[in-house]
Amino acid sequence: VHGVRGWVYPIPLMSGLQRTCPPEKFGIVENRVYRSNTFTKDNFAFMRNLGIRMILHMSPDVQVRQLKQFCEESQITVVNLGIKQLRTINPERTPLNEELIKEGLQYIFDKSNHPILIECTSGYHHTGILVGCLRQIQGWNLASIEEEYRLYSNHKTPHLSLLAIEMFDTDLVCLPQNLPDWYQTHLEVLQDEIAERNILERSTRAPSFVRPLPNPLRPGVSADIRVMKPRGSSFLAGVLSANSRLISPGSKFTEASLVNESDD
């Protein structure tokens, strides 16, 4: 099965002639992290084959009896986050609040809950918001997040859903210690990029140092001369911070000369 980034994740095939049918909006978010619309009896064999350990149900409703019985028989933990969402006249178009998103992301980032399934009634509205906030933490730009959202929503892009993703504060999420492998790899790559950027900035920065010198205007107080070597120049320029005068390196000055110049 192909994921959003084009990676291929293996899904074990079932033996025998039992038919496996994935849900209509089924997709792979990351390795052992799946998304879909609310699945039905026709999808039981497929879902059982995935070995799902936890289901995050994001819609403000309760599971039907068949789904509840299937999850109990398969020892699947169901976390109904959507039921906590306040019911409105049209709850399907109401974005999730930040507390529910934060709680859902903490379940996703805990490797002990994998394989995990994120689902909602439509398969793209509440699920798309949660996955979009996950992509925010992963450093995706908003254009890529919107493209993934539209991929599952038949090119529908509700403004409120994208606004909820954009305004979500990623600092609210407390990452557990048991992080999944795909996010640990992401952090390692990010650290390498930061280190390379710092090395590049240091290599392109003009070298400079600060040399403390006695201040002729105030005995006992040091005046800092910052000596910088401009690119393509063969000489050094000094800057006297005490009176903001440009002087030549190695030049001699006395208190009397400075006083005389100040009088002029």
Short mmCIF file of C-alpha atoms in Angstrom, two decimals:
data_model
loop_
_atom_site.label_atom_id
_atom_site.label_comp_id
_atom_site.label_asym_id
_atom_site.label_seq_id
_atom_site.Cartn_x
_atom_site.Cartn_y
_atom_site.Cartn_z
CA VAL A 1 0.00 0.00 0.00
CA HIS A 2 1.37 3.40 -0.97
CA GLY A 3 1.51 6.17 1.60
CA VAL A 4 1.11 9.89 1.03
CA ARG A 5 4.82 10.41 0.35
CA GLY A 6 5.01 7.56 -2.11
CA TRP A 7 6.61 5.16 0.34
CA VAL A 8 5.45 1.56 0.22
CA TYR A 9 4.41 -0.08 3.48
CA PRO A 10 3.86 -3.83 3.49
CA ILE A 11 0.47 -5.10 4.61
CA PRO A 12 0.44 -8.87 5.19
CA LEU A 13 -1.98 -10.80 2.99
CA MET A 14 -4.56 -13.09 4.51
CA SER A 15 -4.47 -16.76 3.75
CA GLY A 16 -7.48 -18.57 2.32
CA LEU A 17 -10.33 -17.22 0.26
CA GLN A 18 -11.68 -14.72 2.80
CA ARG A 19 -12.26 -11.40 1.06
CA THR A 20 -10.47 -8.33 2.41
CA CYS A 21 -11.95 -4.96 1.57
CA PRO A 22 -10.44 -1.71 2.92
CA PRO A 23 -12.66 1.20 3.93
CA GLU A 24 -13.36 3.77 1.22
CA LYS A 25 -11.18 6.51 2.76
CA PHE A 26 -8.43 4.21 4.04
CA GLY A 27 -4.90 5.55 3.90
CA ILE A 28 -1.50 5.33 5.55
CA VAL A 29 -0.29 8.32 7.55
CA GLU A 30 3.01 6.84 8.70
CA ASN A 31 4.28 3.34 9.32
CA ARG A 32 1.70 1.54 11.54
CA VAL A 33 -0.45 4.70 11.65
CA TYR A 34 -3.61 4.51 9.50
CA ARG A 35 -6.64 6.65 8.73
CA SER A 36 -10.10 5.91 7.34
CA ASN A 37 -13.78 6.64 7.51
CA THR A 38 -15.88 4.61 9.96
CA PHE A 39 -15.50 1.05 8.72
CA THR A 40 -18.32 -1.47 8.38
CA LYS A 41 -18.81 -5.24 8.58
CA ASP A 42 -17.38 -5.64 5.07
CA ASN A 43 -14.06 -4.27 6.32
CA PHE A 44 -13.70 -6.49 9.40
CA ALA A 45 -11.35 -8.97 7.75
CA PHE A 46 -9.11 -6.21 6.42
CA MET A 47 -8.94 -4.40 9.74
CA ARG A 48 -8.27 -7.62 11.62
CA ASN A 49 -5.39 -8.30 9.24
CA LEU A 50 -3.76 -4.98 10.18
CA GLY A 51 -3.59 -5.98 13.83
CA ILE A 52 -4.99 -2.64 15.01
CA ARG A 53 -4.31 -2.04 18.69
CA MET A 54 -6.11 1.29 19.16
CA ILE A 55 -8.80 3.28 17.33
CA LEU A 56 -9.15 7.03 17.72
CA HIS A 57 -12.76 7.83 16.87
CA MET A 58 -12.99 11.55 16.12
CA SER A 59 -16.68 12.03 15.25
CA PRO A 60 -19.21 13.15 17.91
CA ASP A 61 -21.18 9.90 17.92
CA VAL A 62 -21.03 6.40 19.40
CA GLN A 63 -20.06 3.16 17.74
CA VAL A 64 -22.76 0.84 16.49
CA ARG A 65 -23.17 -2.52 18.20
CA GLN A 66 -21.41 -4.51 15.45
CA LEU A 67 -18.30 -2.34 15.55
CA LYS A 68 -18.21 -2.40 19.33
CA GLN A 69 -18.46 -6.18 19.37
CA PHE A 70 -15.74 -6.50 16.73
CA CYS A 71 -13.35 -4.30 18.73
CA GLU A 72 -13.99 -6.30 21.90
CA GLU A 73 -13.33 -9.61 20.12
CA SER A 74 -10.18 -8.24 18.48
CA GLN A 75 -8.96 -6.66 21.75
CA ILE A 76 -8.88 -3.20 20.20
CA THR A 77 -8.93 -0.20 22.53
CA VAL A 78 -11.38 2.45 21.30
CA VAL A 79 -10.79 6.06 22.38
CA ASN A 80 -13.85 8.10 21.47
CA LEU A 81 -12.49 11.64 21.39
CA GLY A 82 -15.32 12.90 19.20
CA ILE A 83 -17.96 12.29 21.87
CA LYS A 84 -16.25 14.95 23.96
CA GLN A 85 -16.85 17.50 21.23
CA LEU A 86 -19.88 19.67 21.97
CA ARG A 87 -22.83 18.80 19.79
CA THR A 88 -24.04 21.58 17.52
CA ILE A 89 -26.69 21.91 14.82
CA ASN A 90 -24.20 20.54 12.32
CA PRO A 91 -21.41 18.84 14.32
CA GLU A 92 -19.77 17.35 11.24
CA ARG A 93 -18.64 20.82 10.21
CA THR A 94 -17.42 21.87 13.63
CA PRO A 95 -13.60 21.77 13.94
CA LEU A 96 -12.03 19.99 16.89
CA ASN A 97 -10.82 22.07 19.80
CA GLU A 98 -7.17 22.15 20.75
CA GLU A 99 -7.53 19.95 23.82
CA LEU A 100 -8.94 17.06 21.77
CA ILE A 101 -6.25 17.49 19.11
CA LYS A 102 -3.56 17.52 21.78
CA GLU A 103 -4.93 14.35 23.37
CA GLY A 104 -5.19 12.59 20.02
CA LEU A 105 -1.62 13.49 19.03
CA GLN A 106 -0.26 12.17 22.31
CA TYR A 107 -1.90 8.81 21.57
CA ILE A 108 -0.37 8.83 18.08
CA PHE A 109 3.15 9.63 19.29
CA ASP A 110 3.08 6.79 21.83
CA LYS A 111 4.59 3.77 20.10
CA SER A 112 2.89 1.37 22.51
CA ASN A 113 -0.48 2.22 20.88
CA HIS A 114 0.62 1.14 17.40
CA PRO A 115 -0.79 -0.03 15.03
CA ILE A 116 -3.29 2.78 15.49
CA LEU A 117 -6.25 3.87 13.35
CA ILE A 118 -7.64 7.42 13.13
CA GLU A 119 -11.24 7.47 11.92
CA CYS A 120 -14.31 9.66 11.65
CA THR A 121 -17.64 9.40 9.88
CA SER A 122 -16.53 11.12 6.67
CA GLY A 123 -12.91 9.97 6.78
CA TYR A 124 -11.51 13.43 6.07
CA HIS A 125 -13.06 16.14 8.28
CA HIS A 126 -12.07 15.49 11.90
CA THR A 127 -9.50 12.91 10.80
CA GLY A 128 -8.01 15.44 8.38
CA ILE A 129 -7.71 18.06 11.11
CA LEU A 130 -5.86 15.70 13.45
CA VAL A 131 -3.55 14.47 10.69
CA GLY A 132 -2.96 18.06 9.55
CA CYS A 133 -1.85 19.06 13.05
CA LEU A 134 0.46 16.03 13.08
CA ARG A 135 1.98 17.30 9.85
CA GLN A 136 2.49 20.70 11.49
CA ILE A 137 4.66 19.03 14.13
CA GLN A 138 6.53 17.20 11.38
CA GLY A 139 7.35 20.51 9.73
CA TRP A 140 5.13 20.28 6.65
CA ASN A 141 4.19 23.56 4.97
CA LEU A 142 0.53 24.54 4.76
CA ALA A 143 0.34 23.94 1.01
CA SER A 144 1.35 20.28 1.45
CA ILE A 145 -1.06 19.86 4.37
CA GLU A 146 -3.92 21.25 2.30
CA GLU A 147 -3.02 18.98 -0.62
CA GLU A 148 -3.19 15.91 1.63
CA TYR A 149 -6.50 17.09 3.08
CA ARG A 150 -7.99 17.52 -0.38
CA LEU A 151 -6.73 14.09 -1.41
CA TYR A 152 -9.20 12.45 0.98
CA SER A 153 -12.01 15.03 0.79
CA ASN A 154 -12.68 14.77 -2.96
CA HIS A 155 -10.94 18.14 -3.39
CA LYS A 156 -13.16 19.85 -0.83
CA THR A 157 -11.32 22.29 1.41
CA PRO A 158 -13.44 23.62 4.31
CA HIS A 159 -11.99 26.94 5.42
CA LEU A 160 -12.63 26.31 9.12
CA SER A 161 -10.78 22.99 9.07
CA LEU A 162 -7.66 24.48 7.51
CA LEU A 163 -7.86 27.43 9.86
CA ALA A 164 -7.98 25.05 12.85
CA ILE A 165 -4.85 23.31 11.53
CA GLU A 166 -3.01 26.58 10.90
CA MET A 167 -3.86 28.07 14.29
CA PHE A 168 -3.03 24.95 16.30
CA ASP A 169 -0.26 25.58 18.85
CA THR A 170 2.16 22.66 18.48
CA ASP A 171 3.87 23.61 21.76
CA LEU A 172 0.83 22.24 23.61
CA VAL A 173 1.80 18.65 22.74
CA CYS A 174 3.96 16.83 25.28
CA LEU A 175 5.79 14.08 23.43
CA PRO A 176 6.13 10.76 25.29
CA GLN A 177 9.45 8.98 25.72
CA ASN A 178 8.33 5.98 23.68
CA LEU A 179 8.39 7.74 20.29
CA PRO A 180 7.80 5.81 17.04
CA ASP A 181 10.75 5.08 14.79
CA TRP A 182 9.55 7.34 11.99
CA TYR A 183 9.48 10.38 14.26
CA GLN A 184 12.87 9.60 15.79
CA THR A 185 14.27 9.51 12.26
CA HIS A 186 12.62 12.86 11.59
CA LEU A 187 14.28 14.39 14.68
CA GLU A 188 17.70 13.05 13.67
CA VAL A 189 17.39 14.50 10.18
CA LEU A 190 16.25 17.82 11.65
CA GLN A 191 19.25 17.97 13.99
CA ASP A 192 21.63 17.26 11.10
CA GLU A 193 20.06 20.06 9.05
CA ILE A 194 20.41 22.52 11.95
CA ALA A 195 24.07 21.54 12.46
CA GLU A 196 24.83 21.99 8.75
CA ARG A 197 23.12 25.38 8.71
CA ASN A 198 25.12 26.55 11.72
CA ILE A 199 28.38 25.46 10.09
CA LEU A 200 27.44 27.31 6.91
CA GLU A 201 26.59 30.48 8.82
CA ARG A 202 29.90 30.40 10.71
CA SER A 203 31.88 29.87 7.52
CA THR A 204 30.27 32.84 5.75
CA ARG A 205 30.47 35.21 8.72
CA ALA A 206 33.37 37.75 8.76
CA PRO A 207 35.83 36.87 11.58
CA SER A 208 35.94 39.35 14.41
CA PHE A 209 37.36 39.68 17.90
CA VAL A 210 37.29 42.22 20.71
CA ARG A 211 40.52 43.61 22.16
CA PRO A 212 40.23 45.56 25.45
CA LEU A 213 42.44 48.69 25.56
CA PRO A 214 42.85 51.35 28.24
CA ASN A 215 40.43 54.25 27.82
CA PRO A 216 42.45 57.50 27.53
CA LEU A 217 39.40 59.60 28.43
CA ARG A 218 38.58 57.63 31.58
CA PRO A 219 41.61 56.23 33.40
CA GLY A 220 41.04 52.77 34.78
CA VAL A 221 38.21 52.02 32.32
CA SER A 222 38.84 49.82 29.28
CA ALA A 223 37.74 50.86 25.81
CA ASP A 224 36.86 48.06 23.39
CA ILE A 225 38.37 48.15 19.93
CA ARG A 226 36.59 45.78 17.57
CA VAL A 227 38.90 44.78 14.75
CA MET A 228 37.22 43.32 11.66
CA LYS A 229 38.70 42.14 8.40
CA PRO A 230 36.36 42.91 5.50
CA ARG A 231 36.19 40.43 2.62
CA GLY A 232 38.60 41.16 -0.17
CA SER A 233 40.58 43.67 1.92
CA SER A 234 44.22 43.41 2.93
CA PHE A 235 44.11 45.74 5.87
CA LEU A 236 42.43 45.83 9.28
CA ALA A 237 40.05 48.54 10.44
CA GLY A 238 39.57 49.39 14.11
CA VAL A 239 36.55 50.89 15.74
CA LEU A 240 36.89 52.67 19.06
CA SER A 241 33.63 52.19 20.95
CA ALA A 242 34.45 54.86 23.56
CA ASN A 243 33.99 57.81 21.19
CA SER A 244 32.89 56.01 17.99
CA ARG A 245 35.99 57.16 16.05
CA LEU A 246 37.62 55.15 13.29
CA ILE A 247 41.35 54.78 13.92
CA SER A 248 44.10 52.89 12.17
CA PRO A 249 45.38 49.79 13.95
CA GLY A 250 48.66 50.46 15.74
CA SER A 251 48.24 54.25 15.76
CA LYS A 252 49.30 56.11 18.89
CA PHE A 253 47.03 58.51 20.65
CA THR A 254 47.25 60.49 23.87
CA GLU A 255 44.72 62.13 26.12
CA ALA A 256 45.97 65.54 25.07
CA SER A 257 45.54 64.85 21.37
CA LEU A 258 42.00 63.56 21.90
CA VAL A 259 41.12 66.60 24.03
CA ASN A 260 42.51 68.96 21.42
CA GLU A 261 40.54 67.26 18.67
CA SER A 262 37.38 67.39 20.73
CA ASP A 263 37.91 71.15 21.25
CA ASP A 264 38.12 71.63 17.49
#
